[in-house]
Short mmCIF file of C-alpha atoms in Angstrom, two decimals:
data_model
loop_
_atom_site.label_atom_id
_atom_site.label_comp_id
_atom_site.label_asym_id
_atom_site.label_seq_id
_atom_site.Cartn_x
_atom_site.Cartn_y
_atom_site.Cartn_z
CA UNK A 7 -9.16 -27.47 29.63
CA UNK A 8 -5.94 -26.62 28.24
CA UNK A 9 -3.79 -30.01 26.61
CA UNK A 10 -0.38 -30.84 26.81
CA UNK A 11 -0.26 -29.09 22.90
CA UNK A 12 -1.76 -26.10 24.18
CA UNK A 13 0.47 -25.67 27.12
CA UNK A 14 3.71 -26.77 24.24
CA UNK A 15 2.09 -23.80 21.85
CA UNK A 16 2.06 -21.04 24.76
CA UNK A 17 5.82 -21.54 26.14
CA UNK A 18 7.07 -21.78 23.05
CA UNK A 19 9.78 -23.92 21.32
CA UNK A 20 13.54 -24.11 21.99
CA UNK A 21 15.25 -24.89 18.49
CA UNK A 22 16.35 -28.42 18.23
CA UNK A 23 12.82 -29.74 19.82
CA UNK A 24 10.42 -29.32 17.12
CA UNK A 25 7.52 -32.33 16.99
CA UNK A 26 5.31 -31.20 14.12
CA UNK A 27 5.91 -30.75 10.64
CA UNK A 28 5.27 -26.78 11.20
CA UNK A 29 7.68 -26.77 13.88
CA UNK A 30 10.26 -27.99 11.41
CA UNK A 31 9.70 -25.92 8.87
CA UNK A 32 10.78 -22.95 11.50
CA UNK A 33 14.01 -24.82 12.32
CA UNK A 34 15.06 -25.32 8.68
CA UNK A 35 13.82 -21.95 8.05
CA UNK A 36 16.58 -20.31 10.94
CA UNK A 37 19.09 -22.39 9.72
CA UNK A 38 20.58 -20.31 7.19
CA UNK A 39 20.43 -16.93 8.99
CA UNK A 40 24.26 -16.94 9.75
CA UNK A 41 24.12 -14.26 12.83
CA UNK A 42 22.15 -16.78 14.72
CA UNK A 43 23.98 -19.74 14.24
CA UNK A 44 24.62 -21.74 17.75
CA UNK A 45 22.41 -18.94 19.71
CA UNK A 46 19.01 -20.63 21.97
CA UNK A 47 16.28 -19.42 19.46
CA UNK A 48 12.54 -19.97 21.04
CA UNK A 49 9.86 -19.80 18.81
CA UNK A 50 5.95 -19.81 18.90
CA UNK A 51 3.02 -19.50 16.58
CA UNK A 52 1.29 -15.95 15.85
CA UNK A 53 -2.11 -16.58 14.37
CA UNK A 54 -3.99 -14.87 12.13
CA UNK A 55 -2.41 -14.76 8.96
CA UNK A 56 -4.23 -15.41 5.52
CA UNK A 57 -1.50 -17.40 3.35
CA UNK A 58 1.67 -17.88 5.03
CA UNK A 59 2.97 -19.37 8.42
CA UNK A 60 3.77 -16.95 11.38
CA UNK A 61 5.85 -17.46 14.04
CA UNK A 62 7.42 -15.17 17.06
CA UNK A 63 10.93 -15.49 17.78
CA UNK A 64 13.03 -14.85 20.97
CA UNK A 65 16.69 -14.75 19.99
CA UNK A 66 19.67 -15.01 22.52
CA UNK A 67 21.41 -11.95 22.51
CA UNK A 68 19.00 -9.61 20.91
CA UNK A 69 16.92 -7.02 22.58
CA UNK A 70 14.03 -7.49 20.51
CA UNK A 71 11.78 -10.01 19.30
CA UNK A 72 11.64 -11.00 15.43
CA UNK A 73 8.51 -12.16 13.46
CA UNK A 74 8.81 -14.89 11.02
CA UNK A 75 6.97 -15.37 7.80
CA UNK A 76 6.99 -18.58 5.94
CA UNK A 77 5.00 -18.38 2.61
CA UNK A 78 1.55 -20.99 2.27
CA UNK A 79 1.21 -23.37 -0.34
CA UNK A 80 0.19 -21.63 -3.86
CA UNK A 81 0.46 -18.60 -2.64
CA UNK A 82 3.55 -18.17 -5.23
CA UNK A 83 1.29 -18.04 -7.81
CA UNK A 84 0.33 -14.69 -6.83
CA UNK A 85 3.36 -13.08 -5.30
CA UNK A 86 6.54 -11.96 -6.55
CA UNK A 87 9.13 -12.08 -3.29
CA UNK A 88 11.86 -10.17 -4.76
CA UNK A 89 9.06 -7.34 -5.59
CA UNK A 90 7.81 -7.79 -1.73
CA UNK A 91 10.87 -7.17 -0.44
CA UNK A 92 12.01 -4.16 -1.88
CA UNK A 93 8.88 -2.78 -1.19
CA UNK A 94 9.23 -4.01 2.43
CA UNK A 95 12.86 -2.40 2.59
CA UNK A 96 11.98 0.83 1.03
CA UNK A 97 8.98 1.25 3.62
CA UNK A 98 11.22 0.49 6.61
CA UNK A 99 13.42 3.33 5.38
CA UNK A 100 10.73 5.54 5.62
CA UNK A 101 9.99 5.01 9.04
CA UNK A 102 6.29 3.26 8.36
CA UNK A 103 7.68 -0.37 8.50
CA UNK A 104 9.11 -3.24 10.78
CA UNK A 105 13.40 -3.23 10.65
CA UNK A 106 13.93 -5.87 8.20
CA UNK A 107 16.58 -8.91 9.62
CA UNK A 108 16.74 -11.71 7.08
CA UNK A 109 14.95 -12.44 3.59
CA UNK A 110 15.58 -15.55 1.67
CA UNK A 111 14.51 -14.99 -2.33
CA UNK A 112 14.88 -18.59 -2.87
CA UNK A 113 11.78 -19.41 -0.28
CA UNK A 114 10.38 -16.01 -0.09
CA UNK A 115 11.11 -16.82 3.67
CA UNK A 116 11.37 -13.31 5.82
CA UNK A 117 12.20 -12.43 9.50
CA UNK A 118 11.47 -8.76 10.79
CA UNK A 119 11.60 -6.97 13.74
CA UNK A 120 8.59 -7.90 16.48
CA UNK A 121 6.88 -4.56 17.71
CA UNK A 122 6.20 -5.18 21.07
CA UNK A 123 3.04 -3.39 22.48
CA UNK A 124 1.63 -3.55 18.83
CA UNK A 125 -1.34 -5.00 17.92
CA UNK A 126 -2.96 -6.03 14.45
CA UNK A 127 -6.27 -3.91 13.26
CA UNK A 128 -9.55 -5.84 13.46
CA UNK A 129 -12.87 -5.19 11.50
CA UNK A 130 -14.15 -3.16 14.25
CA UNK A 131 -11.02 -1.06 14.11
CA UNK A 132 -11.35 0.03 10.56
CA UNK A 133 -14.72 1.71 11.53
CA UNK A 134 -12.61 4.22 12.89
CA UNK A 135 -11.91 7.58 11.45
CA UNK A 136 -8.65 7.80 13.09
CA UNK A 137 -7.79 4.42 11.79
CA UNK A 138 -8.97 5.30 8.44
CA UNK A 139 -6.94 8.25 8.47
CA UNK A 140 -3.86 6.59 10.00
CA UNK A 141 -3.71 4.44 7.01
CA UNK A 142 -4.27 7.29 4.33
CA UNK A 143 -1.11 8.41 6.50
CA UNK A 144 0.68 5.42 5.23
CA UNK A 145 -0.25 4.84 1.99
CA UNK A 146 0.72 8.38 1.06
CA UNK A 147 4.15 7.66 2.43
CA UNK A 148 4.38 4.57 0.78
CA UNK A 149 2.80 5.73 -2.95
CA UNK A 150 6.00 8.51 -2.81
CA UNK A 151 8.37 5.85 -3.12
CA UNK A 152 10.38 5.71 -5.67
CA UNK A 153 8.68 2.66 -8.62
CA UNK A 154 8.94 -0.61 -8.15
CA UNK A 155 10.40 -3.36 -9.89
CA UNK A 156 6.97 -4.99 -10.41
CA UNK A 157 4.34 -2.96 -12.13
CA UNK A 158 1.07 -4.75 -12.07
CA UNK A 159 -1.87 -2.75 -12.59
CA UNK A 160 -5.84 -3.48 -11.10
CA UNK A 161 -6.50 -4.50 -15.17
CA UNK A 162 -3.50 -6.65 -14.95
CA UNK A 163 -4.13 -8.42 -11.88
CA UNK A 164 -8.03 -9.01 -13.24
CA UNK A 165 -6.48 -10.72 -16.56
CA UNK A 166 -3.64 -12.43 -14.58
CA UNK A 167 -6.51 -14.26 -12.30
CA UNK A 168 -8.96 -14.81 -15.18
CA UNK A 169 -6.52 -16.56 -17.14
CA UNK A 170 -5.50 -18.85 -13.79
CA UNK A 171 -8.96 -19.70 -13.51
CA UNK A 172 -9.03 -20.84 -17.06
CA UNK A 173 -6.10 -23.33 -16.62
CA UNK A 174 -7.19 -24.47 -13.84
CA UNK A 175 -10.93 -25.41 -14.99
CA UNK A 176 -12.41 -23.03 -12.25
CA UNK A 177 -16.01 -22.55 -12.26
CA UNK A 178 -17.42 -19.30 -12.35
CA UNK A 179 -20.12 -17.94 -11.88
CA UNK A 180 -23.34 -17.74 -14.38
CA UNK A 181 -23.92 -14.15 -14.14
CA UNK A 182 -20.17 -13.39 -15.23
CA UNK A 183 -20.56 -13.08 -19.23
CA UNK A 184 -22.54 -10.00 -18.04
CA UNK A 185 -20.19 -9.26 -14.96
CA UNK A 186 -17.14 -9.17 -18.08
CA UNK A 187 -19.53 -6.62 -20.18
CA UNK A 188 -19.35 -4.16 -17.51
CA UNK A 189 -15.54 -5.05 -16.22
CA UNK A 190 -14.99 -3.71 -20.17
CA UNK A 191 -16.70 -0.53 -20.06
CA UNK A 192 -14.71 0.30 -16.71
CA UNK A 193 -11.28 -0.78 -18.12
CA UNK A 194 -11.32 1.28 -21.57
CA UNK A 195 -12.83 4.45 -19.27
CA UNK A 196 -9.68 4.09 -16.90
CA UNK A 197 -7.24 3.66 -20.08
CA UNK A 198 -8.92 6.23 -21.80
CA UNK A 199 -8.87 8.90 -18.69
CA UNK A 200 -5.03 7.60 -18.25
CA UNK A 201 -2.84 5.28 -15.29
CA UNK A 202 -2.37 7.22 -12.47
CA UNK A 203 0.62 5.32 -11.65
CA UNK A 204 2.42 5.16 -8.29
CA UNK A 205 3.53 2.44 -5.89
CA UNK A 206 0.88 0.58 -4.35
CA UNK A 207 0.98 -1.64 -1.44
CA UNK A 208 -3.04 -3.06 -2.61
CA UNK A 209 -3.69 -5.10 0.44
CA UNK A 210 -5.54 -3.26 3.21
CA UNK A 211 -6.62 -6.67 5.16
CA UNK A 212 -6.55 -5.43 8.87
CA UNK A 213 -3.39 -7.36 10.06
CA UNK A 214 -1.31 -5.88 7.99
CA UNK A 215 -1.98 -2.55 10.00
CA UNK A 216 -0.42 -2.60 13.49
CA UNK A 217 -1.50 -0.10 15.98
CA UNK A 218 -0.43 0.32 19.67
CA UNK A 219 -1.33 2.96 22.54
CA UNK A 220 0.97 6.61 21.43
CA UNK A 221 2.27 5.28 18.69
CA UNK A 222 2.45 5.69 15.12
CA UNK A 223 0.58 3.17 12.65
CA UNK A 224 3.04 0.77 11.06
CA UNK A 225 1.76 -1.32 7.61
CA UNK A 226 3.21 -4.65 7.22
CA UNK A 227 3.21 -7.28 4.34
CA UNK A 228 4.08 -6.13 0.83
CA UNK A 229 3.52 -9.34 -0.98
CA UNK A 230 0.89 -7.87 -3.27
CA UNK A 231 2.36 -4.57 -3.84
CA UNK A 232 3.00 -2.97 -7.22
CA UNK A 233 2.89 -0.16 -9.54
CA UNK A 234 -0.74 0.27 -9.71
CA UNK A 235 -3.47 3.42 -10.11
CA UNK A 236 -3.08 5.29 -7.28
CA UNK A 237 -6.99 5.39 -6.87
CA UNK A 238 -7.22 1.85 -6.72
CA UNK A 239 -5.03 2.01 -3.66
CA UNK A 240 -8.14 4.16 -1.49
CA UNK A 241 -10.58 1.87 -3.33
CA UNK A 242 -9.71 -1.67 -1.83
CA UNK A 243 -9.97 -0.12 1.51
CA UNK A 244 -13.07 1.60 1.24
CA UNK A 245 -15.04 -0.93 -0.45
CA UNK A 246 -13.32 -3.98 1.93
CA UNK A 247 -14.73 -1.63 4.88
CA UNK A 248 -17.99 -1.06 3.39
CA UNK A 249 -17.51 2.32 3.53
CA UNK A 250 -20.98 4.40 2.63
CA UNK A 251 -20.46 6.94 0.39
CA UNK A 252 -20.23 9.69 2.67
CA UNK A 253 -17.18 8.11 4.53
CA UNK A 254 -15.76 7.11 1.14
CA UNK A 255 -15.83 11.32 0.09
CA UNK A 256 -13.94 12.01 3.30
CA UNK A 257 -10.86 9.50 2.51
CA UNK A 258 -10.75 10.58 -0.95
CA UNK A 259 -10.73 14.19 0.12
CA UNK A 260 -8.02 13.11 3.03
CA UNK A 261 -6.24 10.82 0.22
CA UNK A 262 -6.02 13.74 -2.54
CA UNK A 263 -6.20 16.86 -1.06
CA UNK A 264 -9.91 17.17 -2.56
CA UNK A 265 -13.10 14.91 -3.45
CA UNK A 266 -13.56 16.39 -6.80
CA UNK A 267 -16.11 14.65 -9.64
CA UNK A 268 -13.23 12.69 -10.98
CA UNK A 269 -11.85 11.11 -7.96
CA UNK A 270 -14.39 9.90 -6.78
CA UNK A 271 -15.59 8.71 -9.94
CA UNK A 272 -12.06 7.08 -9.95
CA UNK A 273 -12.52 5.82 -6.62
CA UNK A 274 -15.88 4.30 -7.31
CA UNK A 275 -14.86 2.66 -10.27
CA UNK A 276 -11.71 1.21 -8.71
CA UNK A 277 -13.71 -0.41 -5.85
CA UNK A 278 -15.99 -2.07 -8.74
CA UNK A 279 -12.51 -3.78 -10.01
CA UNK A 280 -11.21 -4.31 -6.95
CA UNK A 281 -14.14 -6.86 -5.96
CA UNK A 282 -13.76 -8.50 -9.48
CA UNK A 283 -9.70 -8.30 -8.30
CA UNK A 284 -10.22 -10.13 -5.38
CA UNK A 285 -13.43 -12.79 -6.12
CA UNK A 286 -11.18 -13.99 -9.04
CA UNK A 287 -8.19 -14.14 -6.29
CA UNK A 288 -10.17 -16.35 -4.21
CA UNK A 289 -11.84 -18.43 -6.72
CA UNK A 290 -8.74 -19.27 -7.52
CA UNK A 291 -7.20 -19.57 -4.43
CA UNK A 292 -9.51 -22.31 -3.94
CA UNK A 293 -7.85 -24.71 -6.58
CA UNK A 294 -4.83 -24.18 -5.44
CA UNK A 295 -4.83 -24.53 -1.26
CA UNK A 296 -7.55 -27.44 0.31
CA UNK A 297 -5.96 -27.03 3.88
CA UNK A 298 -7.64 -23.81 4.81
CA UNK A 299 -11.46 -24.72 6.41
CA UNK A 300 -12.88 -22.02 4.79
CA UNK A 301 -15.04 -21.56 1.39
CA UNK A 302 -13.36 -19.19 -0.67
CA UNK A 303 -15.32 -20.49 -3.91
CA UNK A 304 -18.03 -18.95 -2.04
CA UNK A 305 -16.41 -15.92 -0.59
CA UNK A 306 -15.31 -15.46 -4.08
CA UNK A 307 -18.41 -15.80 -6.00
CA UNK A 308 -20.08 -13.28 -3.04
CA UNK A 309 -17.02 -10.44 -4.02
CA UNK A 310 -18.39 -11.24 -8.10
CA UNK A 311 -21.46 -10.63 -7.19
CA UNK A 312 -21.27 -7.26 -5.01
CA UNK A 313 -19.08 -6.11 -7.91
CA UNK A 314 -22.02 -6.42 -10.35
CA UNK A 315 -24.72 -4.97 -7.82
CA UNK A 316 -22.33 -1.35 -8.65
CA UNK A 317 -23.59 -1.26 -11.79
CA UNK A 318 -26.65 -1.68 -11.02
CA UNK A 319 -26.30 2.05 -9.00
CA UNK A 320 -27.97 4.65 -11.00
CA UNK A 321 -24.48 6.66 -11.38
CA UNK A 322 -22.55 4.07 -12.49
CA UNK A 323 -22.71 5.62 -15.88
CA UNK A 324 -21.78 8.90 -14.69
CA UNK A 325 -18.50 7.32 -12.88
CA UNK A 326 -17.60 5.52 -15.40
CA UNK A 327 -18.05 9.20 -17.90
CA UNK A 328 -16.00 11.05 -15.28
CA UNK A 329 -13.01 9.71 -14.84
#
């Protein structure tokens, strides 16, 4: 049975009648967007998102609907917004991105254009070749950028989250001492084989793909994008996906033109960082957010440990020779 919340949550909110403390972060949030000023604004919740606040809006006067982002708690320990946003701008000029309307750099606050029709990927969608390829699509645009302000490589993110851990007395886990002897073989074979350095958008959770019925893919949410190895870019998506290794040959082939000895070696070795990336990320992310109902200490120490079981691969040696 639906409540009187529920049935408040579905119509949506006229500004000027928020009730919870969400709904007044939106209002203060519009208040400064100076093309809206005195228009009927109606605003509801879109769920789904990891660390920020998302809400649809329905503007008087416009013909299309906007999305608003407002950034979690701690999640500026990770991001930099002025980074996000010119990445964000420079993939809407490309065609592969939402219009952009308003961005605040003070609050990392952003409003973009709503795609009607579109949906966000799901699990089950990335299981698709044609999804898998869509994205390749994207990311191929979006690496041809010119750089980005930020550059913030996979070995700088790993050292940026290790020493956050460290301050903040996180626990990790017992098997890392020999977790870090392996992180160090793969980070001197990547400096030693050279950065292949290009713009990065390194987040390939499924919502930030959008897909609808005829029409092109769009990729959304820049917040972790950088200057970054190129490979590492493939990697995060085909070791999020669980990708076997015959898939994973196809999108590096499809990603480079070829699957030669090095990139996949490349690729493979990137997807080991990538889970040490992201279980520091959440083992972090822990300390610093208690509202979610969710255990990323756990979901963290689970990334550690399927980064170790790589090594454990009888060509791990061979990757880490090759690339």
């Amino acid at each position: 049975m639906k409540t009187l919340s529920d049935e408040h949550e579905a119509a949506g909110v006229l500004r000027g009648g928020a009730r919870t403390s969400a709904e007044r972060a939106v209002e203060s949030a519009l208040d400064p967007v100076a093309a809206w000023v005195g228009r009927t604004i109606r605003y509801q919740p879109v769920h789904g998102g990891l660390q920020n606040e998302n809400w649809r809006l329905d503007v008087e006067g416009e013909d299309t609907p906007y999305f608003l982002k407002i950034p979690g708690a701690g999640s500026d320990a990770f991001i930099d917004r002025g980074n996000a946003h010119h990445a964000a701008e420079q993939a809407s000029a490309l065609g592969i991105s939402p219009k952009i309307a308003h961005f605040d750099p003070s609050t990392g606050i952003e409003i973009i254009e709503f795609l009607e029709d579109y949906r966000a990927c799901t699990n089950g969608d990335m299981k698709r070749p044609e999804i898998a390829s869509e994205i390749i699509r994207l990311y191929r645009a979006f690496n041809s950028i010119e750089p980005l302000p930020c550059t913030k490589t996979i070995l700088d993110m790993i050292v940026e989250h290790h020493d956050q851990a460290l301050e903040l007395g996180t626990r990790l886990p017992h098997f890392w001492p020999q977790l870090k002897i392996e992180y160090f073989s793969a980070r001197d074979a990547l400096l030693a084989g050279g950065i292949d350095m290009a713009p990065c958008h390194n987040d390939p959770m499924p919502g930030n793909f959008l897909i609808a019925e005829g029409k092109p893919m769009r990729l959304i949410d820049f917040e972790f994008s950088s200057n970054n190895e190129r490979a590492y870019e493939l990697a995060v998506m085909t070791t999020e996906f669980f990708f076997d290794d015959v898939r994973t040959a196809e999108c590096v082939e499809e990603f480079y033109g070829s699957a030669t000895t090095e990139t996949i070696a490349r690729v493979q070795v990137c997807g080991f960082l990538a889970d040490i990336k992201w279980g520091l990320w959440a083992i972090v992310y822990a300390q610093l957010n208690e509202s979610w109902d969710y255990d990323y200490q756990k979901y963290g120490v689970w990334k550690l440990r399927r980064a170790l079981s790589r090594t454990a691969d009888q060509r791990w040696g061979a990757w880490i020779g090759n690339i």
